[in-house]
Coordinates of C-alpha atoms in Angstrom, one line a residue:
M1 CA 86.7 -80.3 19.5
N2 CA 90.0 -78.9 18.4
A3 CA 91.0 -78.6 14.7
A4 CA 94.6 -79.0 15.6
L5 CA 93.8 -82.5 16.9
A6 CA 92.0 -83.7 13.8
D7 CA 94.9 -85.9 12.6
Q8 CA 95.5 -87.5 16.0
P9 CA 94.7 -91.1 16.8
F10 CA 92.5 -89.9 19.7
R11 CA 89.8 -87.3 20.2
I12 CA 88.9 -85.0 23.1
D13 CA 85.2 -85.1 24.1
P14 CA 83.0 -83.9 27.0
V15 CA 82.6 -86.4 29.8
R16 CA 79.3 -88.0 30.5
L17 CA 78.1 -89.6 33.7
V18 CA 78.3 -93.0 32.1
D19 CA 82.1 -92.5 32.0
L20 CA 82.4 -92.5 35.8
P21 CA 83.6 -96.1 36.1
A22 CA 86.3 -95.7 33.4
I23 CA 87.4 -92.4 35.0
H24 CA 87.6 -94.1 38.5
R25 CA 89.7 -96.8 37.0
L26 CA 92.0 -94.3 35.3
E27 CA 92.4 -92.4 38.5
R28 CA 93.5 -95.6 40.4
V29 CA 96.0 -96.5 37.7
C30 CA 97.5 -93.0 37.3
F31 CA 97.4 -91.9 41.0
S32 CA 97.4 -95.0 43.1
K33 CA 98.5 -93.0 46.2
D34 CA 96.3 -90.0 45.5
A35 CA 93.4 -91.3 43.4
Y36 CA 90.1 -89.6 44.0
D37 CA 87.4 -91.9 45.4
V38 CA 84.3 -92.6 43.4
L39 CA 82.2 -90.2 45.5
T40 CA 84.6 -87.3 44.9
L41 CA 84.6 -88.1 41.2
L42 CA 80.8 -88.2 41.2
S43 CA 80.8 -84.7 42.8
L44 CA 83.2 -83.5 40.1
M45 CA 80.9 -85.0 37.5
L46 CA 77.8 -83.4 38.8
S47 CA 79.3 -79.9 39.6
P48 CA 78.1 -77.4 37.0
A49 CA 81.3 -75.3 37.8
V50 CA 83.7 -78.1 36.7
L51 CA 84.9 -78.6 33.1
R52 CA 85.3 -82.3 32.4
L53 CA 87.0 -83.6 29.2
K54 CA 88.1 -87.1 28.3
A55 CA 90.5 -88.4 25.6
V56 CA 89.2 -91.5 23.7
A57 CA 91.4 -93.8 21.6
G58 CA 89.9 -96.8 19.8
G59 CA 86.6 -96.3 21.7
V60 CA 88.4 -96.5 25.1
L61 CA 88.7 -93.6 27.6
V62 CA 92.5 -93.2 28.0
G63 CA 92.7 -89.7 29.5
F64 CA 90.8 -87.3 31.7
V65 CA 91.0 -83.7 32.9
A66 CA 88.7 -81.8 35.4
A67 CA 89.2 -78.1 36.0
E68 CA 87.3 -75.2 37.4
C69 CA 87.3 -71.5 36.8
R70 CA 87.6 -69.4 39.9
P71 CA 86.6 -65.9 38.7
R72 CA 86.9 -64.3 42.1
A73 CA 90.4 -65.5 42.5
G74 CA 91.2 -64.5 38.9
H75 CA 92.4 -67.9 37.7
A76 CA 91.3 -71.5 36.9
W77 CA 92.6 -74.6 38.5
I78 CA 93.4 -78.0 37.0
I79 CA 91.9 -80.4 39.6
T80 CA 93.1 -83.6 38.1
I81 CA 94.6 -84.7 34.8
G82 CA 95.8 -88.2 33.8
V83 CA 96.5 -90.4 30.9
L84 CA 96.8 -94.2 31.1
P85 CA 100.5 -95.1 31.1
E86 CA 100.2 -97.2 27.9
F87 CA 99.2 -94.1 26.0
W88 CA 101.9 -91.8 27.3
G89 CA 104.0 -90.1 24.7
Q90 CA 101.2 -89.6 22.2
G91 CA 100.3 -86.0 23.0
I92 CA 97.2 -86.9 24.9
G93 CA 98.1 -85.1 28.2
R94 CA 99.1 -82.0 26.2
A95 CA 95.9 -82.1 24.2
L96 CA 93.7 -82.4 27.3
L97 CA 95.6 -79.6 29.1
L98 CA 95.5 -77.2 26.1
T99 CA 91.9 -77.9 25.3
A100 CA 90.9 -77.4 29.0
E101 CA 92.8 -74.0 29.0
Q102 CA 90.8 -72.9 25.9
H103 CA 87.4 -73.7 27.5
L104 CA 88.3 -72.2 30.9
K105 CA 88.6 -68.7 29.6
A106 CA 90.6 -67.5 32.5
P107 CA 93.7 -65.3 32.4
C108 CA 95.7 -67.7 34.5
V109 CA 95.6 -71.5 35.0
K110 CA 97.1 -73.2 38.1
L111 CA 97.7 -76.8 39.1
T112 CA 99.6 -78.8 41.7
V113 CA 101.9 -81.7 40.9
R114 CA 104.0 -84.1 43.0
R115 CA 107.6 -82.9 43.4
S116 CA 108.7 -86.4 42.2
N117 CA 106.5 -86.5 39.1
T118 CA 109.2 -85.3 36.7
R119 CA 107.4 -86.5 33.6
A120 CA 104.3 -84.3 34.4
I121 CA 106.5 -81.3 35.4
S122 CA 108.3 -81.6 32.1
L123 CA 104.9 -81.6 30.2
Y124 CA 103.6 -78.6 32.1
T125 CA 106.9 -76.7 31.5
R126 CA 106.7 -77.5 27.8
C127 CA 103.1 -76.2 27.8
G128 CA 104.2 -72.8 29.4
Y129 CA 103.7 -73.5 33.1
R130 CA 106.1 -72.3 35.6
W131 CA 106.7 -73.2 39.3
V132 CA 105.5 -70.4 41.6
T133 CA 105.5 -71.9 45.1
T134 CA 105.6 -75.2 47.0
S135 CA 102.9 -76.7 49.2
Y136 CA 105.0 -78.6 51.7
G137 CA 103.6 -82.0 52.8
Y138 CA 100.6 -81.5 50.4
Y139 CA 100.1 -85.2 49.5
H140 CA 98.9 -88.0 51.9
D141 CA 102.4 -89.5 52.2
G142 CA 103.9 -86.1 53.1
E143 CA 105.4 -85.4 49.6
D144 CA 105.5 -81.7 48.6
G145 CA 103.2 -80.3 45.8
L146 CA 104.6 -77.9 43.4
I147 CA 102.2 -75.2 42.4
M148 CA 102.6 -74.2 38.8
E149 CA 100.8 -71.6 36.8
K150 CA 100.5 -70.3 33.2
E151 CA 99.4 -66.9 32.1
V152 CA 96.9 -67.7 29.3
W153 CA 96.1 -64.2 28.2

């Protein structure tokens, strides 16, 4: 999908419905407190408005991103992005994020991240995102969500 990723030990591909069980497992591993249930993931899989990409390494789904463009609002939103912990540090999260940005074709991309998720915040900051506001008590356990955005063009 992306020429810059040609030398990587993984590839970025569109998601297929058959990937749903692997994506559900990934969500539970990456976001135990906040994982989307299988019905929510199915609705993301079936929505024509949602961009869905997966990272595959050695034939295994190791990362996933879902995002949607919101033209009326003038931005796109990263709904969920995750990489299996044993594949952290290989550039997979960055590749998923940057590839999603290219496909969304929106002037601005936004996302929400747990205040305590310093690893993800660091990734987003390195990719050009900046904190714009806080959604207090956003997560089920009451933790705040930081809303970050990136001007893409």
